[in-house]
Amino acid sequence: MDRVDFLVIGAGIAGLSAAAHLAQHGSVAVCESESAPGFHSSGRSAAFAHFDMDSALVRALTAASMPFLEEPAAKRHPAMFIGLAGQERKLDEVEQSYRAWAPHVRRITAEKAREIVPALNTGNGALVGALLDTEARKLDAHAMLEGHRRLLRDRGGTMAVDAKVTGLRREGDRWTIDTPSQSYSAGAVINAAGAWADKVAALGGVAPIGIRPLRRTVITFDVPEGLDVSSWPFTKTVGSGFYFEPEGRGRLLACPMDEGASEPCDAQPEEEDVALAAWRVEEATTLEIRRIASKWAGLRSFAPDRLPVAGFDPSAPGFFWLAGQGGFGLQTSPAMSLAVEALATRGDWPDELSAVAVTAEQLSPARLR
Ligand SMILES: Cc1cc2nc3c(=O)[nH]c(=O)nc-3n(C[C@H](O)[C@H](O)[C@H](O)COP(=O)(O)OP(=O)(O)OC[C@H]3O[C@@H](n4cnc5c(N)ncnc54)[C@H](O)[C@@H]3O)c2cc1C
């Protein structure tokens, strides 16, 4: 049996970034069910960082993370939030919420938005205005995962793949963790199992906190030959609708911002959601989607209040929740891993989080009990 200080379950962005931080304080092993890190949500995201998220807490965590989101894992790329007919109020609200964190964001007219993305339909009030954020970031999920994996290794930590945690029990003041080929004894277990977070807790007899996986669908398609979309911003409706972003010169990635209830699983795109993605883009633009180049789906996992969770379970000693990263887990991972480092080692609360008024209580699983 391997003896470690921290055993992290799940090699997505949450687990790997936390593991790399914790390896500065003690021995760390990461166990991942699949044959490679990032197989589930972390490898299927749209990989963009911006402030237009549902809650002030997520915006604050994003603000604390932005300085860490730099080359090679992140590149500055503009984001544009568009208001379609009927979304005037929502556009005002988003502008307001941006003020605190990103004062550089500018309100622009529908015509100006169309100069930036000429395919947008602006006739008959189809587009009521937009916000332009020139400081947003395009993320590289693979580079982020690989960077943390290397840091973990350099700090003496290990990662096992094809290592699904199948047994979890408290023995004395430690946890015993079983995988098919290896068992571990750990001072603390970090549950970073994404969509499976409640299932992993159940393995150890720990009460669930209500993590809900919601499926989200992505398509890619080619734009007409000769049209170079590589400088188009990440373009997202302020309310329900869609977003798209360039994938190189001649291809766009689009998402209908669907939220289909799902069991934790290897999510696959539903035809209905694929069609919805294409339809919403065609409705709002002059683009015609003749052929879908690729499609996939992933699970975004939410706590009941849609806020992220990091902290020891109030009634299961040594059991640490790192869950509910929703649709913001990549962009908030730098701040969340600082929080995990402080909470799991009972260290000082990071200045980066104090500066944006994020507290341990806001992240604690105790709020969900
Ligand atoms: C379509 C889509 C678009 C998105 N766009 C963005 C975006 O633009 N920006 C952004 O910041 N976020 C985005 N997200 C959200 C982001 O991808 C997630 O918040 C983030 O990846 C969650 O990371 P995680 O590590 O918690 O989960 P995961 O990456 O799912 O990792 C959990 C890991 O735990 C493993 N596991 C589960 N059970 C066990 C077990 N018993 N034993 C061992 N291992 C186990 C799984 O195999 C998995 O690898 C998007 C998500 C989707 C689906």
Tab-separated table of N, CA, C and O in Angstrom, residues 168-270:
chain	number	residue	atom	x	y	z
A	168	LEU	N	-13.262	3.132	-0.977
A	168	LEU	CA	-12.847	4.310	-0.205
A	168	LEU	C	-13.385	4.124	1.215
A	168	LEU	O	-14.603	3.989	1.393
A	169	ARG	N	-12.481	4.017	2.201
A	169	ARG	CA	-12.992	3.860	3.574
A	169	ARG	C	-12.065	4.527	4.573
A	169	ARG	O	-10.859	4.652	4.344
A	170	ARG	N	-12.669	4.942	5.674
A	170	ARG	CA	-11.924	5.587	6.752
A	170	ARG	C	-11.379	4.490	7.649
A	170	ARG	O	-12.149	3.625	8.108
A	171	GLU	N	-10.063	4.503	7.883
A	171	GLU	CA	-9.462	3.520	8.791
A	171	GLU	C	-8.588	4.291	9.776
A	171	GLU	O	-7.573	4.859	9.375
A	172	GLY	N	-8.999	4.335	11.038
A	172	GLY	CA	-8.294	5.155	12.024
A	172	GLY	C	-8.431	6.610	11.627
A	172	GLY	O	-9.528	7.079	11.317
A	173	ASP	N	-7.296	7.307	11.562
A	173	ASP	CA	-7.384	8.716	11.164
A	173	ASP	C	-6.927	8.924	9.728
A	173	ASP	O	-6.509	10.017	9.350
A	174	ARG	N	-7.005	7.851	8.907
A	174	ARG	CA	-6.610	7.975	7.497
A	174	ARG	C	-7.679	7.374	6.592
A	174	ARG	O	-8.594	6.697	7.078
A	175	TRP	N	-7.551	7.638	5.299
A	175	TRP	CA	-8.443	7.035	4.309
A	175	TRP	C	-7.680	5.949	3.564
A	175	TRP	O	-6.496	6.121	3.241
A	176	THR	N	-8.377	4.838	3.293
A	176	THR	CA	-7.812	3.809	2.419
A	176	THR	C	-8.558	3.895	1.097
A	176	THR	O	-9.793	3.966	1.067
A	177	ILE	N	-7.777	3.918	0.025
A	177	ILE	CA	-8.347	4.101	-1.320
A	177	ILE	C	-7.907	2.929	-2.174
A	177	ILE	O	-6.706	2.643	-2.269
A	178	ASP	N	-8.872	2.266	-2.817
A	178	ASP	CA	-8.527	1.126	-3.681
A	178	ASP	C	-8.740	1.467	-5.144
A	178	ASP	O	-9.768	2.048	-5.514
A	179	THR	N	-7.769	1.088	-5.973
A	179	THR	CA	-7.937	1.106	-7.433
A	179	THR	C	-7.629	-0.339	-7.858
A	179	THR	O	-7.109	-1.117	-7.054
A	180	PRO	N	-7.932	-0.711	-9.119
A	180	PRO	CA	-7.729	-2.112	-9.509
A	180	PRO	C	-6.294	-2.604	-9.287
A	180	PRO	O	-6.086	-3.775	-8.978
A	181	SER	N	-5.300	-1.704	-9.448
A	181	SER	CA	-3.930	-2.237	-9.354
A	181	SER	C	-3.165	-1.767	-8.123
A	181	SER	O	-2.034	-2.188	-7.920
A	182	GLN	N	-3.752	-0.907	-7.322
A	182	GLN	CA	-2.970	-0.312	-6.227
A	182	GLN	C	-3.910	0.210	-5.132
A	182	GLN	O	-4.987	0.726	-5.446
A	183	SER	N	-3.478	0.060	-3.898
A	183	SER	CA	-4.228	0.701	-2.807
A	183	SER	C	-3.344	1.765	-2.169
A	183	SER	O	-2.117	1.694	-2.234
A	184	TYR	N	-4.003	2.752	-1.586
A	184	TYR	CA	-3.285	3.875	-0.978
A	184	TYR	C	-3.833	4.121	0.425
A	184	TYR	O	-5.013	3.880	0.684
A	185	SER	N	-2.970	4.646	1.278
A	185	SER	CA	-3.423	5.171	2.560
A	185	SER	C	-3.108	6.665	2.527
A	185	SER	O	-1.975	7.056	2.255
A	186	ALA	N	-4.148	7.497	2.748
A	186	ALA	CA	-3.938	8.951	2.601
A	186	ALA	C	-4.446	9.701	3.824
A	186	ALA	O	-5.476	9.331	4.416
A	187	GLY	N	-3.716	10.758	4.169
A	187	GLY	CA	-4.174	11.625	5.254
A	187	GLY	C	-5.435	12.365	4.843
A	187	GLY	O	-6.336	12.587	5.650
A	188	ALA	N	-5.500	12.751	3.570
A	188	ALA	CA	-6.688	13.450	3.075
A	188	ALA	C	-6.994	12.980	1.659
A	188	ALA	O	-6.089	12.687	0.880
A	189	VAL	N	-8.294	12.905	1.379
A	189	VAL	CA	-8.744	12.573	0.024
A	189	VAL	C	-9.320	13.830	-0.590
A	189	VAL	O	-10.145	14.516	0.033
A	190	ILE	N	-8.880	14.171	-1.821
A	190	ILE	CA	-9.435	15.335	-2.534
A	190	ILE	C	-10.363	14.784	-3.614
A	190	ILE	O	-9.903	14.146	-4.569
A	191	ASN	N	-11.638	15.023	-3.455
A	191	ASN	CA	-12.619	14.501	-4.412
A	191	ASN	C	-12.797	15.511	-5.550
A	191	ASN	O	-13.567	16.455	-5.457
A	192	ALA	N	-12.040	15.279	-6.653
A	192	ALA	CA	-12.116	16.164	-7.831
A	192	ALA	C	-12.635	15.351	-9.008
A	192	ALA	O	-12.100	15.424	-10.112
A	193	ALA	N	-13.683	14.574	-8.737
A	193	ALA	CA	-14.169	13.617	-9.738
A	193	ALA	C	-15.199	14.209	-10.685
A	193	ALA	O	-15.899	13.474	-11.382
A	194	GLY	N	-15.314	15.536	-10.748
A	194	GLY	CA	-16.206	16.184	-11.721
A	194	GLY	C	-17.639	15.696	-11.573
A	194	GLY	O	-18.229	15.745	-10.483
A	195	ALA	N	-18.205	15.198	-12.683
A	195	ALA	CA	-19.600	14.749	-12.689
A	195	ALA	C	-19.845	13.606	-11.704
A	195	ALA	O	-20.980	13.358	-11.297
A	196	TRP	N	-18.775	12.902	-11.343
A	196	TRP	CA	-18.887	11.730	-10.455
A	196	TRP	C	-18.669	12.096	-8.979
A	196	TRP	O	-18.558	11.215	-8.132
A	197	ALA	N	-18.599	13.365	-8.653
A	197	ALA	CA	-18.201	13.761	-7.292
A	197	ALA	C	-19.117	13.142	-6.219
A	197	ALA	O	-18.631	12.627	-5.201
A	198	ASP	N	-20.430	13.176	-6.443
A	198	ASP	CA	-21.332	12.585	-5.443
A	198	ASP	C	-21.175	11.068	-5.382
A	198	ASP	O	-21.297	10.468	-4.314
A	199	LYS	N	-20.911	10.456	-6.518
A	199	LYS	CA	-20.750	8.988	-6.553
A	199	LYS	C	-19.487	8.581	-5.784
A	199	LYS	O	-19.489	7.589	-5.054
A	200	VAL	N	-18.429	9.355	-5.947
A	200	VAL	CA	-17.198	9.062	-5.215
A	200	VAL	C	-17.432	9.224	-3.704
A	200	VAL	O	-16.988	8.404	-2.903
A	201	ALA	N	-18.175	10.273	-3.340
A	201	ALA	CA	-18.478	10.473	-1.906
A	201	ALA	C	-19.237	9.256	-1.369
A	201	ALA	O	-18.927	8.745	-0.281
A	202	ALA	N	-20.196	8.764	-2.154
A	202	ALA	CA	-21.011	7.624	-1.710
A	202	ALA	C	-20.138	6.394	-1.452
A	202	ALA	O	-20.383	5.627	-0.514
A	203	LEU	N	-19.076	6.224	-2.286
A	203	LEU	CA	-18.154	5.099	-2.089
A	203	LEU	C	-17.582	5.105	-0.668
A	203	LEU	O	-17.346	4.057	-0.079
A	204	GLY	N	-17.323	6.323	-0.172
A	204	GLY	CA	-16.715	6.469	1.147
A	204	GLY	C	-17.748	6.679	2.248
A	204	GLY	O	-17.389	7.061	3.364
A	205	GLY	N	-19.025	6.506	1.918
A	205	GLY	CA	-20.084	6.676	2.930
A	205	GLY	C	-20.300	8.134	3.302
A	205	GLY	O	-20.847	8.442	4.369
A	206	VAL	N	-19.883	9.049	2.428
A	206	VAL	CA	-20.049	10.490	2.702
A	206	VAL	C	-21.327	10.969	2.001
A	206	VAL	O	-21.557	10.631	0.835
A	207	ALA	N	-22.136	11.756	2.712
A	207	ALA	CA	-23.409	12.226	2.139
A	207	ALA	C	-23.163	13.106	0.924
A	207	ALA	O	-22.197	13.885	0.894
A	208	PRO	N	-24.023	13.020	-0.109
A	208	PRO	CA	-23.831	13.836	-1.321
A	208	PRO	C	-24.089	15.309	-1.037
A	208	PRO	O	-24.754	15.653	-0.059
A	209	ILE	N	-23.583	16.179	-1.921
A	209	ILE	CA	-23.907	17.613	-1.809
A	209	ILE	C	-24.796	18.069	-2.974
A	209	ILE	O	-25.083	19.240	-3.114
A	210	GLY	N	-25.203	17.149	-3.817
A	210	GLY	CA	-26.153	17.501	-4.886
A	210	GLY	C	-25.506	17.999	-6.155
A	210	GLY	O	-26.026	18.888	-6.819
A	211	ILE	N	-24.358	17.420	-6.518
A	211	ILE	CA	-23.690	17.812	-7.774
A	211	ILE	C	-24.487	17.265	-8.957
A	211	ILE	O	-24.797	16.067	-9.007
A	212	ARG	N	-24.817	18.168	-9.890
A	212	ARG	CA	-25.679	17.814	-11.022
A	212	ARG	C	-24.945	18.018	-12.333
A	212	ARG	O	-24.589	19.143	-12.682
A	213	PRO	N	-24.720	16.939	-13.085
A	213	PRO	CA	-24.090	17.115	-14.397
A	213	PRO	C	-25.106	17.564	-15.451
A	213	PRO	O	-26.202	17.001	-15.536
A	214	LEU	N	-24.752	18.566	-16.230
A	214	LEU	CA	-25.613	19.055	-17.322
A	214	LEU	C	-24.814	18.995	-18.620
A	214	LEU	O	-23.705	19.535	-18.692
A	215	ARG	N	-25.397	18.341	-19.621
A	215	ARG	CA	-24.696	18.140	-20.895
A	215	ARG	C	-24.672	19.429	-21.724
A	215	ARG	O	-25.660	20.160	-21.770
A	216	ARG	N	-23.552	19.696	-22.354
A	216	ARG	CA	-23.447	20.846	-23.255
A	216	ARG	C	-22.794	20.383	-24.567
A	216	ARG	O	-21.864	19.584	-24.556
A	217	THR	N	-23.313	20.941	-25.676
A	217	THR	CA	-22.951	20.443	-27.001
A	217	THR	C	-22.149	21.476	-27.792
A	217	THR	O	-22.430	22.672	-27.701
A	218	VAL	N	-21.225	20.983	-28.563
A	218	VAL	CA	-20.387	21.848	-29.393
A	218	VAL	C	-20.359	21.285	-30.808
A	218	VAL	O	-20.315	20.064	-30.988
A	219	ILE	N	-20.412	22.179	-31.808
A	219	ILE	CA	-20.189	21.746	-33.197
A	219	ILE	C	-19.074	22.611	-33.789
A	219	ILE	O	-18.826	23.722	-33.302
A	220	THR	N	-18.429	22.097	-34.831
A	220	THR	CA	-17.547	22.965	-35.615
A	220	THR	C	-17.984	22.869	-37.071
A	220	THR	O	-18.530	21.836	-37.497
A	221	PHE	N	-17.784	23.927	-37.811
A	221	PHE	CA	-18.159	23.929	-39.227
A	221	PHE	C	-17.250	24.903	-39.973
A	221	PHE	O	-16.701	25.839	-39.375
A	222	ASP	N	-17.127	24.653	-41.277
A	222	ASP	CA	-16.275	25.514	-42.110
A	222	ASP	C	-17.072	26.694	-42.631
A	222	ASP	O	-18.246	26.542	-42.992
A	223	VAL	N	-16.440	27.854	-42.662
A	223	VAL	CA	-17.080	29.052	-43.219
A	223	VAL	C	-16.758	29.079	-44.720
A	223	VAL	O	-15.893	28.320	-45.176
A	224	PRO	N	-17.433	29.930	-45.513
A	224	PRO	CA	-17.170	29.938	-46.949
A	224	PRO	C	-15.686	30.163	-47.256
A	224	PRO	O	-15.001	30.914	-46.551
A	225	GLU	N	-15.238	29.495	-48.302
A	225	GLU	CA	-13.822	29.571	-48.680
A	225	GLU	C	-13.382	31.019	-48.857
A	225	GLU	O	-14.151	31.845	-49.381
A	226	GLY	N	-12.206	31.321	-48.396
A	226	GLY	CA	-11.667	32.673	-48.562
A	226	GLY	C	-11.988	33.591	-47.387
A	226	GLY	O	-11.349	34.615	-47.220
A	227	LEU	N	-12.974	33.225	-46.583
A	227	LEU	CA	-13.318	34.055	-45.416
A	227	LEU	C	-12.387	33.674	-44.261
A	227	LEU	O	-12.340	32.511	-43.866
A	228	ASP	N	-11.638	34.670	-43.755
A	228	ASP	CA	-10.717	34.398	-42.645
A	228	ASP	C	-11.365	34.870	-41.350
A	228	ASP	O	-11.560	36.067	-41.141
A	229	VAL	N	-11.730	33.927	-40.476
A	229	VAL	CA	-12.439	34.293	-39.235
A	229	VAL	C	-11.505	34.282	-38.025
A	229	VAL	O	-11.974	34.458	-36.893
A	230	SER	N	-10.205	34.095	-38.273
A	230	SER	CA	-9.311	33.876	-37.125
A	230	SER	C	-9.266	35.068	-36.161
A	230	SER	O	-8.981	34.885	-34.973
A	231	SER	N	-9.575	36.277	-36.668
A	231	SER	CA	-9.522	37.424	-35.747
A	231	SER	C	-10.911	37.756	-35.183
A	231	SER	O	-11.047	38.697	-34.398
A	232	TRP	N	-11.938	36.998	-35.542
A	232	TRP	CA	-13.267	37.265	-34.970
A	232	TRP	C	-13.213	37.023	-33.459
A	232	TRP	O	-12.556	36.073	-32.999
A	233	PRO	N	-13.908	37.831	-32.704
A	233	PRO	CA	-13.919	37.578	-31.257
A	233	PRO	C	-14.738	36.338	-30.903
A	233	PRO	O	-15.547	35.870	-31.711
A	234	PHE	N	-14.513	35.833	-29.701
A	234	PHE	CA	-15.453	34.885	-29.097
A	234	PHE	C	-16.755	35.679	-28.988
A	234	PHE	O	-16.783	36.736	-28.373
A	235	THR	N	-17.808	35.228	-29.644
A	235	THR	CA	-19.037	36.019	-29.767
A	235	THR	C	-20.178	35.277	-29.093
A	235	THR	O	-20.484	34.130	-29.464
A	236	LYS	N	-20.785	35.935	-28.092
A	236	LYS	CA	-21.764	35.216	-27.258
A	236	LYS	C	-22.976	36.093	-27.012
A	236	LYS	O	-22.823	37.290	-26.732
A	237	THR	N	-24.157	35.503	-27.095
A	237	THR	CA	-25.360	36.280	-26.782
A	237	THR	C	-25.411	36.523	-25.269
A	237	THR	O	-24.972	35.671	-24.487
A	238	VAL	N	-25.959	37.659	-24.870
A	238	VAL	CA	-25.957	37.961	-23.426
A	238	VAL	C	-26.983	37.131	-22.667
A	238	VAL	O	-26.816	36.866	-21.478
A	239	GLY	N	-28.056	36.745	-23.329
A	239	GLY	CA	-29.026	35.857	-22.671
A	239	GLY	C	-28.930	34.498	-23.325
A	239	GLY	O	-27.862	34.111	-23.796
A	240	SER	N	-30.044	33.776	-23.376
A	240	SER	CA	-29.978	32.465	-24.011
A	240	SER	C	-29.723	32.674	-25.505
A	240	SER	O	-30.047	33.731	-26.061
A	241	GLY	N	-29.143	31.727	-26.136
A	241	GLY	CA	-28.799	31.880	-27.551
A	241	GLY	C	-27.680	30.939	-27.932
A	241	GLY	O	-27.864	29.720	-27.962
A	242	PHE	N	-26.502	31.488	-28.133
A	242	PHE	CA	-25.390	30.673	-28.629
A	242	PHE	C	-24.086	31.429	-28.393
A	242	PHE	O	-24.099	32.610	-28.042
A	243	TYR	N	-22.993	30.721	-28.592
A	243	TYR	CA	-21.727	31.426	-28.791
A	243	TYR	C	-20.969	30.743	-29.904
A	243	TYR	O	-21.214	29.584	-30.219
A	244	PHE	N	-20.088	31.519	-30.539
A	244	PHE	CA	-19.151	30.890	-31.464
A	244	PHE	C	-17.790	31.545	-31.306
A	244	PHE	O	-17.664	32.645	-30.765
A	245	GLU	N	-16.777	30.823	-31.766
A	245	GLU	CA	-15.401	31.345	-31.692
A	245	GLU	C	-14.596	30.704	-32.809
A	245	GLU	O	-14.922	29.599	-33.257
A	246	PRO	N	-13.553	31.402	-33.284
A	246	PRO	CA	-12.762	30.830	-34.379
A	246	PRO	C	-11.955	29.622	-33.938
A	246	PRO	O	-11.460	29.568	-32.818
A	247	GLU	N	-11.853	28.681	-34.860
A	247	GLU	CA	-10.957	27.525	-34.704
A	247	GLU	C	-10.031	27.593	-35.916
A	247	GLU	O	-10.287	26.939	-36.924
A	248	GLY	N	-9.060	28.486	-35.881
A	248	GLY	CA	-8.205	28.682	-37.045
A	248	GLY	C	-8.840	29.668	-38.024
A	248	GLY	O	-9.767	30.389	-37.684
A	249	ARG	N	-8.333	29.656	-39.293
A	249	ARG	CA	-8.766	30.668	-40.270
A	249	ARG	C	-10.168	30.432	-40.816
A	249	ARG	O	-10.956	31.357	-40.938
A	250	GLY	N	-10.473	29.167	-41.125
A	250	GLY	CA	-11.692	28.897	-41.892
A	250	GLY	C	-12.754	28.105	-41.147
A	250	GLY	O	-13.659	27.555	-41.778
A	251	ARG	N	-12.645	28.008	-39.856
A	251	ARG	CA	-13.600	27.169	-39.116
A	251	ARG	C	-14.085	27.878	-37.851
A	251	ARG	O	-13.318	28.585	-37.190
A	252	LEU	N	-15.368	27.675	-37.538
A	252	LEU	CA	-15.924	28.203	-36.288
A	252	LEU	C	-16.381	27.055	-35.402
A	252	LEU	O	-16.841	26.013	-35.899
A	253	LEU	N	-16.268	27.271	-34.097
A	253	LEU	CA	-16.820	26.353	-33.092
A	253	LEU	C	-18.070	27.041	-32.556
A	253	LEU	O	-18.035	28.242	-32.265
A	254	ALA	N	-19.188	26.320	-32.453
A	254	ALA	CA	-20.420	26.958	-31.955
A	254	ALA	C	-21.107	26.078	-30.925
A	254	ALA	O	-20.982	24.839	-30.952
A	255	CYS	N	-21.833	26.745	-30.026
A	255	CYS	CA	-22.503	26.030	-28.933
A	255	CYS	C	-23.865	26.684	-28.685
A	255	CYS	O	-23.949	27.915	-28.621
A	256	PRO	N	-24.932	25.898	-28.535
A	256	PRO	CA	-26.252	26.492	-28.297
A	256	PRO	C	-26.526	26.767	-26.811
A	256	PRO	O	-27.661	27.067	-26.446
A	257	MET	N	-25.522	26.607	-25.976
A	257	MET	CA	-25.620	26.834	-24.523
A	257	MET	C	-26.729	25.975	-23.919
A	257	MET	O	-27.520	26.433	-23.088
A	258	ASP	N	-26.795	24.723	-24.376
A	258	ASP	CA	-27.789	23.771	-23.867
A	258	ASP	C	-27.378	23.259	-22.492
A	258	ASP	O	-26.199	23.276	-22.124
A	259	GLU	N	-28.372	22.773	-21.758
A	259	GLU	CA	-28.132	22.208	-20.425
A	259	GLU	C	-29.011	20.985	-20.259
A	259	GLU	O	-30.050	21.035	-19.597
A	260	GLY	N	-28.629	19.886	-20.870
A	260	GLY	CA	-29.440	18.664	-20.773
A	260	GLY	C	-29.057	17.874	-19.531
A	260	GLY	O	-27.881	17.588	-19.309
A	261	ALA	N	-30.063	17.510	-18.721
A	261	ALA	CA	-29.786	16.715	-17.507
A	261	ALA	C	-29.170	15.387	-17.926
A	261	ALA	O	-29.571	14.795	-18.923
A	262	SER	N	-28.181	14.941	-17.185
A	262	SER	CA	-27.480	13.706	-17.554
A	262	SER	C	-26.984	12.991	-16.308
A	262	SER	O	-26.709	13.623	-15.283
A	263	GLU	N	-26.840	11.689	-16.432
A	263	GLU	CA	-26.096	10.922	-15.436
A	263	GLU	C	-24.612	11.193	-15.707
A	263	GLU	O	-24.251	11.565	-16.834
A	264	PRO	N	-23.735	10.969	-14.730
A	264	PRO	CA	-22.304	11.053	-15.046
A	264	PRO	C	-21.978	9.974	-16.086
A	264	PRO	O	-22.332	8.809	-15.882
A	265	CYS	N	-21.384	10.348	-17.203
A	265	CYS	CA	-21.113	9.367	-18.270
A	265	CYS	C	-20.175	9.990	-19.295
A	265	CYS	O	-19.840	11.170	-19.203
A	266	ASP	N	-19.792	9.190	-20.280
A	266	ASP	CA	-19.034	9.686	-21.425
A	266	ASP	C	-20.061	10.360	-22.333
A	266	ASP	O	-20.652	9.720	-23.201
A	267	ALA	N	-20.291	11.657	-22.142
A	267	ALA	CA	-21.412	12.355	-22.795
A	267	ALA	C	-21.243	12.368	-24.312
A	267	ALA	O	-20.133	12.572	-24.816
A	268	GLN	N	-22.344	12.163	-25.000
A	268	GLN	CA	-22.357	12.195	-26.461
A	268	GLN	C	-23.358	13.252	-26.912
A	268	GLN	O	-24.369	13.462	-26.251
A	269	PRO	N	-23.110	13.911	-28.058
A	269	PRO	CA	-24.052	14.942	-28.501
A	269	PRO	C	-25.374	14.342	-28.967
A	269	PRO	O	-25.378	13.293	-29.599
A	270	GLU	N	-26.481	15.002	-28.612
A	270	GLU	CA	-27.802	14.575	-29.076
A	270	GLU	C	-28.075	15.332	-30.372
A	270	GLU	O	-27.787	16.541	-30.451
